[in-house]
Short mmCIF file of C-alpha atoms in Angstrom, two decimals:
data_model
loop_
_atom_site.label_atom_id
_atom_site.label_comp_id
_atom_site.label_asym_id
_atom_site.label_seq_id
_atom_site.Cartn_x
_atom_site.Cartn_y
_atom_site.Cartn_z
CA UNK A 275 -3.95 -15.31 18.58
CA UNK A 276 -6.76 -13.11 17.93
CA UNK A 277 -5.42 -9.44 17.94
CA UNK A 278 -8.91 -8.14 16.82
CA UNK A 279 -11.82 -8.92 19.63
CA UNK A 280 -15.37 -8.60 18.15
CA UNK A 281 -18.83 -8.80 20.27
CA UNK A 282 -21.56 -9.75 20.06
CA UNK A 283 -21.43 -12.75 17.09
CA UNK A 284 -24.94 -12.49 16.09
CA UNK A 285 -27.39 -8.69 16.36
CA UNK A 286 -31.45 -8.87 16.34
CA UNK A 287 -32.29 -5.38 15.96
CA UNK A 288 -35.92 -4.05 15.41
CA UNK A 289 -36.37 -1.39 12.06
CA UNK A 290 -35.57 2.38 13.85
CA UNK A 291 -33.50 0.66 16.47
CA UNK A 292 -29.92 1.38 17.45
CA UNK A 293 -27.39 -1.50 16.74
CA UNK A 294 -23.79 -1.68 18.43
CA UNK A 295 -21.09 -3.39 17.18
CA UNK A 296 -18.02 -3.68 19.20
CA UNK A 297 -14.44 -4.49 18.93
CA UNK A 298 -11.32 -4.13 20.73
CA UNK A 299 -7.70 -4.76 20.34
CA UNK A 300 -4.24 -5.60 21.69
CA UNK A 301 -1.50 -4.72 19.00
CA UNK A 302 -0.85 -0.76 19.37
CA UNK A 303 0.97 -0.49 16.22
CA UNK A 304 -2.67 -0.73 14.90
CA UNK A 305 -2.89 2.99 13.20
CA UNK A 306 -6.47 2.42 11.02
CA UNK A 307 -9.39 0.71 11.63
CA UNK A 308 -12.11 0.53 9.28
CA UNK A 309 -15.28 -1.52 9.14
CA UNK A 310 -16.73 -3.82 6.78
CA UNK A 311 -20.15 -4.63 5.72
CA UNK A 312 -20.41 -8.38 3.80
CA UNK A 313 -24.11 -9.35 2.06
CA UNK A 314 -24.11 -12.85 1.46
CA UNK A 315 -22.29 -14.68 -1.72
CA UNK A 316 -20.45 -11.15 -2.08
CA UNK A 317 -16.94 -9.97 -0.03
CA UNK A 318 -16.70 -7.72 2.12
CA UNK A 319 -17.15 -4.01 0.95
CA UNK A 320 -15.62 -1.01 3.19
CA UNK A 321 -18.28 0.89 5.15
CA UNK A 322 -16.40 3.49 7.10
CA UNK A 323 -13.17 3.75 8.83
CA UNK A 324 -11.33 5.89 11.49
CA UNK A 325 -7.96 6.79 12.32
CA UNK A 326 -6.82 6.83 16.17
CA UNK A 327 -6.14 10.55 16.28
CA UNK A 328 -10.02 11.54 15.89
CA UNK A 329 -12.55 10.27 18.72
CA UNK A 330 -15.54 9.45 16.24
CA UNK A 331 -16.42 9.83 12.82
CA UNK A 332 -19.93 9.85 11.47
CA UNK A 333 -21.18 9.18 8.11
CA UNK A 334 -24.96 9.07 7.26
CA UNK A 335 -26.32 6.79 9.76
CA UNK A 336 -23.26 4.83 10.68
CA UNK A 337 -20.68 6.29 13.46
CA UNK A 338 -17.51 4.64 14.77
CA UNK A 339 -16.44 6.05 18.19
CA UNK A 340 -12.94 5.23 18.93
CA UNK A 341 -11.49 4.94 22.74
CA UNK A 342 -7.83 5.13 22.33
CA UNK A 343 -6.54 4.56 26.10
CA UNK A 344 -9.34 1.58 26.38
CA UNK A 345 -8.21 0.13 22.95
CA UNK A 346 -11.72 0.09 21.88
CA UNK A 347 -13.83 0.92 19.07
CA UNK A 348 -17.88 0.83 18.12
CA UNK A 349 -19.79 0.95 15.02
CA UNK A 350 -23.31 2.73 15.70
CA UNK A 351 -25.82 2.18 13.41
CA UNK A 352 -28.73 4.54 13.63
CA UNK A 353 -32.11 4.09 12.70
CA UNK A 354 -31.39 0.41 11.16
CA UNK A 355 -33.16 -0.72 8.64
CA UNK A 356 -33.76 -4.48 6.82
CA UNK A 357 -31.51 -3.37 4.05
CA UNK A 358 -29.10 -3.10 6.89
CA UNK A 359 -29.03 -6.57 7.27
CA UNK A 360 -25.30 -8.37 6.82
CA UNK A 361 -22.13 -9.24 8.07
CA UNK A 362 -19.86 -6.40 9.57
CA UNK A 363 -16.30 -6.79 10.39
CA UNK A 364 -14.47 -4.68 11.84
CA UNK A 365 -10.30 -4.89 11.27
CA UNK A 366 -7.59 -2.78 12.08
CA UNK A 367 -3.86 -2.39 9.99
CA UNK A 368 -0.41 -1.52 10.23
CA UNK A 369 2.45 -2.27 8.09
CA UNK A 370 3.83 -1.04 4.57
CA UNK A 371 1.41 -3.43 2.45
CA UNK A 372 -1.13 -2.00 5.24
CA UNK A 373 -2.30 -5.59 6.09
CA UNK A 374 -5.58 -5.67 7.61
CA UNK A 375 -6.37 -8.01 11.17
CA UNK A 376 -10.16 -8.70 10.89
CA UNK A 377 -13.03 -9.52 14.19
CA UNK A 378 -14.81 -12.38 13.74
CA UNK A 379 -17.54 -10.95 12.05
CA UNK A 380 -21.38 -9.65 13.71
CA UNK A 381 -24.15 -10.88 11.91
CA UNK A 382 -26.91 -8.27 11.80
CA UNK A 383 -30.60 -9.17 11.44
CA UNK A 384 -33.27 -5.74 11.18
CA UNK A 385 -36.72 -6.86 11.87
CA UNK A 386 -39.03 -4.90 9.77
CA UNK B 214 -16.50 -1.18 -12.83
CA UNK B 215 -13.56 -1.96 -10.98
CA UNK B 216 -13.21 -5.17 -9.76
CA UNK B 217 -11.55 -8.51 -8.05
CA UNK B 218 -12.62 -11.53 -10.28
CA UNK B 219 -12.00 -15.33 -8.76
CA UNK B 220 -12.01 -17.84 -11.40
CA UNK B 221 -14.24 -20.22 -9.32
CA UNK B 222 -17.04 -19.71 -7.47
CA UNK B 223 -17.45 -23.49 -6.03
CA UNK B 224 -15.02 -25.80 -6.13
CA UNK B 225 -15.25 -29.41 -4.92
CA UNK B 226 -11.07 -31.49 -4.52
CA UNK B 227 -9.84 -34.56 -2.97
CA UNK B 228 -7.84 -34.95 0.08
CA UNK B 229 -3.89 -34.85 -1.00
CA UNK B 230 -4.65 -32.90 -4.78
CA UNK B 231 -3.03 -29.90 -5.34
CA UNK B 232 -5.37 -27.00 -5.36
CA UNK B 233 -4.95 -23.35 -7.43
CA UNK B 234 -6.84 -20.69 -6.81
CA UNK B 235 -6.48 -17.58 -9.36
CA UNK B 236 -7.20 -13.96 -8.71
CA UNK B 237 -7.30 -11.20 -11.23
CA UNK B 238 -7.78 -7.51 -10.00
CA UNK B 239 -7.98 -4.48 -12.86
CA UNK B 240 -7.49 -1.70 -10.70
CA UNK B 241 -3.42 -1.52 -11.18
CA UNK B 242 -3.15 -2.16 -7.39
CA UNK B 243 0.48 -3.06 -6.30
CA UNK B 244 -1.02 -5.50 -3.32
CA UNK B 245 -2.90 -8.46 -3.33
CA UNK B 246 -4.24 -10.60 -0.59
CA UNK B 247 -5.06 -14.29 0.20
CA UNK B 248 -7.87 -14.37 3.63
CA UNK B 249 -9.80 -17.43 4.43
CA UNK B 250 -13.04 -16.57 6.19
CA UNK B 251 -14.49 -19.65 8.40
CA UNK B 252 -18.24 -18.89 10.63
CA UNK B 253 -16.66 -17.36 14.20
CA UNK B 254 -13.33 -16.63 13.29
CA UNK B 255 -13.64 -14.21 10.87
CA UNK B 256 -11.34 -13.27 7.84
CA UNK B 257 -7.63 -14.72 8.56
CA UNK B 258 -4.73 -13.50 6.18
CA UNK B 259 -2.63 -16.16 4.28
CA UNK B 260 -0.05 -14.53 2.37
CA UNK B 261 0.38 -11.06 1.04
CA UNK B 262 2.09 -9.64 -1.79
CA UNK B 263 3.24 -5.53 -2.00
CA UNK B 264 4.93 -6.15 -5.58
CA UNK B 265 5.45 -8.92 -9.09
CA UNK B 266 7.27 -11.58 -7.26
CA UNK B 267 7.22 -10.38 -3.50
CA UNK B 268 5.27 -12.68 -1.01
CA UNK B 269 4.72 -12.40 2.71
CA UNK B 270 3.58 -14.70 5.16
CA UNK B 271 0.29 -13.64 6.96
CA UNK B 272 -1.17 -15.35 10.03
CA UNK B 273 -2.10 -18.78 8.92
CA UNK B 274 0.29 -19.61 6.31
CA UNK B 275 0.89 -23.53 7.21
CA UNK B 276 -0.12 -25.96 4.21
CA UNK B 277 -0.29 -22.98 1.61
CA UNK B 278 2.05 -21.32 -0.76
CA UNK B 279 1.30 -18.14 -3.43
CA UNK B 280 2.91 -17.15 -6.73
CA UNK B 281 2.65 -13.75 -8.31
CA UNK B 282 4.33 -13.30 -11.61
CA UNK B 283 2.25 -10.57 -13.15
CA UNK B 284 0.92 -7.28 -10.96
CA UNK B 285 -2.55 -8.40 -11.60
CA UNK B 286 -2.66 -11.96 -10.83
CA UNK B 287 -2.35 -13.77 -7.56
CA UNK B 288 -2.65 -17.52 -7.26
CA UNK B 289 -2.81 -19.66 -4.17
CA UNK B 290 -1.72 -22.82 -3.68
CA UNK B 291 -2.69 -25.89 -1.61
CA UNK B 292 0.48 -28.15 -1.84
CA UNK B 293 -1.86 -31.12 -0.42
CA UNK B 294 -5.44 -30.07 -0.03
CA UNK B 295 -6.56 -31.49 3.58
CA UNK B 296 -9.69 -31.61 5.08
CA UNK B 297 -9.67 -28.54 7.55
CA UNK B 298 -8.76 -26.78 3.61
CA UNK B 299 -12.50 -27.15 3.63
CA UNK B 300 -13.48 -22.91 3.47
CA UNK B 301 -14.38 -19.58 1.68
CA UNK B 302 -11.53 -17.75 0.45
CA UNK B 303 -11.21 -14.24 -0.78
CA UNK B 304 -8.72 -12.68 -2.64
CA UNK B 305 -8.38 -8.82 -2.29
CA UNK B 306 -6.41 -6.04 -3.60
CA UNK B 307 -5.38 -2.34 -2.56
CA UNK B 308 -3.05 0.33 -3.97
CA UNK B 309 0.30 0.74 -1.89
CA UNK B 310 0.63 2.57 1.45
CA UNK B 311 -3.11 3.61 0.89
CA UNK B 312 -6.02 3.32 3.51
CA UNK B 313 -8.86 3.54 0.54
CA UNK B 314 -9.64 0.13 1.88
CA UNK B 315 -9.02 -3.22 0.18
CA UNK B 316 -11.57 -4.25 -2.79
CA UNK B 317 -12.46 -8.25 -2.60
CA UNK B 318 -13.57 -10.75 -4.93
CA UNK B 319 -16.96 -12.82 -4.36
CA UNK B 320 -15.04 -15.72 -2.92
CA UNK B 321 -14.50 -19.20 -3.92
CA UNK B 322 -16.14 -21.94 -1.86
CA UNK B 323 -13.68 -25.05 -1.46
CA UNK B 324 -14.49 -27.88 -0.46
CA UNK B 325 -11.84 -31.15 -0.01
CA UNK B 326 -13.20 -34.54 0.40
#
């Protein structure tokens, strides 16, 4: 069962554009939910995460906004750029080891 | 520089060997994970350990077993590498009851033929 719901699979964004990941879950003993940004032949490196009490967080150009009673949660990435250009997962955990549950991944491609 | 070192990058094994996969980490982190990452579904946890000699099963544990005798290694195991084996798998590691995020290796590419 996929407890993690990520859309869309794949991203074309033009350079300056907007891109919008987004993901949404099931399990609400989920109580963090960070995102992750994979270049390829690397793993995945944390980006920026969010915890359920706060509504959105914002760091540089990348926001998460986080809908509690929908069970939802977006990563914004302003003014995208080619460097921009990866994998991003997002993933949510619970437990003592704090285990993460991973989406099935958004490929991003910026246009420059 | 911190870091989660794999000992292979590629690796190529026949249907019904047994398979190890080592993972170092040098950040003193008390857990350690096994995820195998195929195109669509994502990053899917195998095992999980929170301390030397403690193992839990994660999602997709079938056909796979994990030893961890010192805090900074973690090995998996395929018992009987099959075909649908055939994946990327990253090891990661993260300090106890923390949310600084996990810190992954590069992955190791396996292949069974």
């Amino acid at each position: 069962q996929q407890q993690v719901k990520q859309s869309p699979q794949s991203l074309i964004v033009q350079k300056g554009g907007i891109s919008i990941i987004n993901c949404a879950y099931e399990n609400t003993a989920f109580d963090y939910f960070p995102w992750y940004q994979q270049f390829p032949g690397k793993g995945p490196a944390l980006l920026i995460a969010i915890r359920p009490d706060v509504s959105e967080k914002k760091e540089g150009r990348f926001t998460i906004s986080f809908n509690k009673s929908a069970k939802q949660f977006s990563l914004h990435i302003m003014d995208s750029q080619p460097g921009d250009s990866a994998t991003y997962f997002c993933a949510a955990s619970t437990g003592s080891a704090r285990q993460l549950t991973f989406g099935s991944g958004t490929q991003l491609t910026v246009l420059p | 520089d911190v870091k989660v070192t794999q000992s292979s990058r590629y690796l190529v094994k026949r249907t019904g060997e047994k398979v190890f996969l080592e993972c170092v980490q040098d950040m003193d982190h008390e857990n350690m994970f096994w995820y195998r990452q195929d195109p669509g579904l994502g990053l899917r946890l195998i095992y999980f350990s929170y301390d030397v000699k403690m193992k839990e099963k994660g999602d997709i544990p079938e056909g796979y077993s994990v030893s961890r005798e010192k805090k900074e290694r973690f090995s998996l195991i395929l018992e009987s590498a099959s075909t649908n084996q055939t994946s990327m798998y990253l090891c990661a590691s993260s300090f106890q009851g923390s949310d600084y995020g996990y810190t992954f290796g590069s992955g190791t590419r396996l292949t069974v033929v």
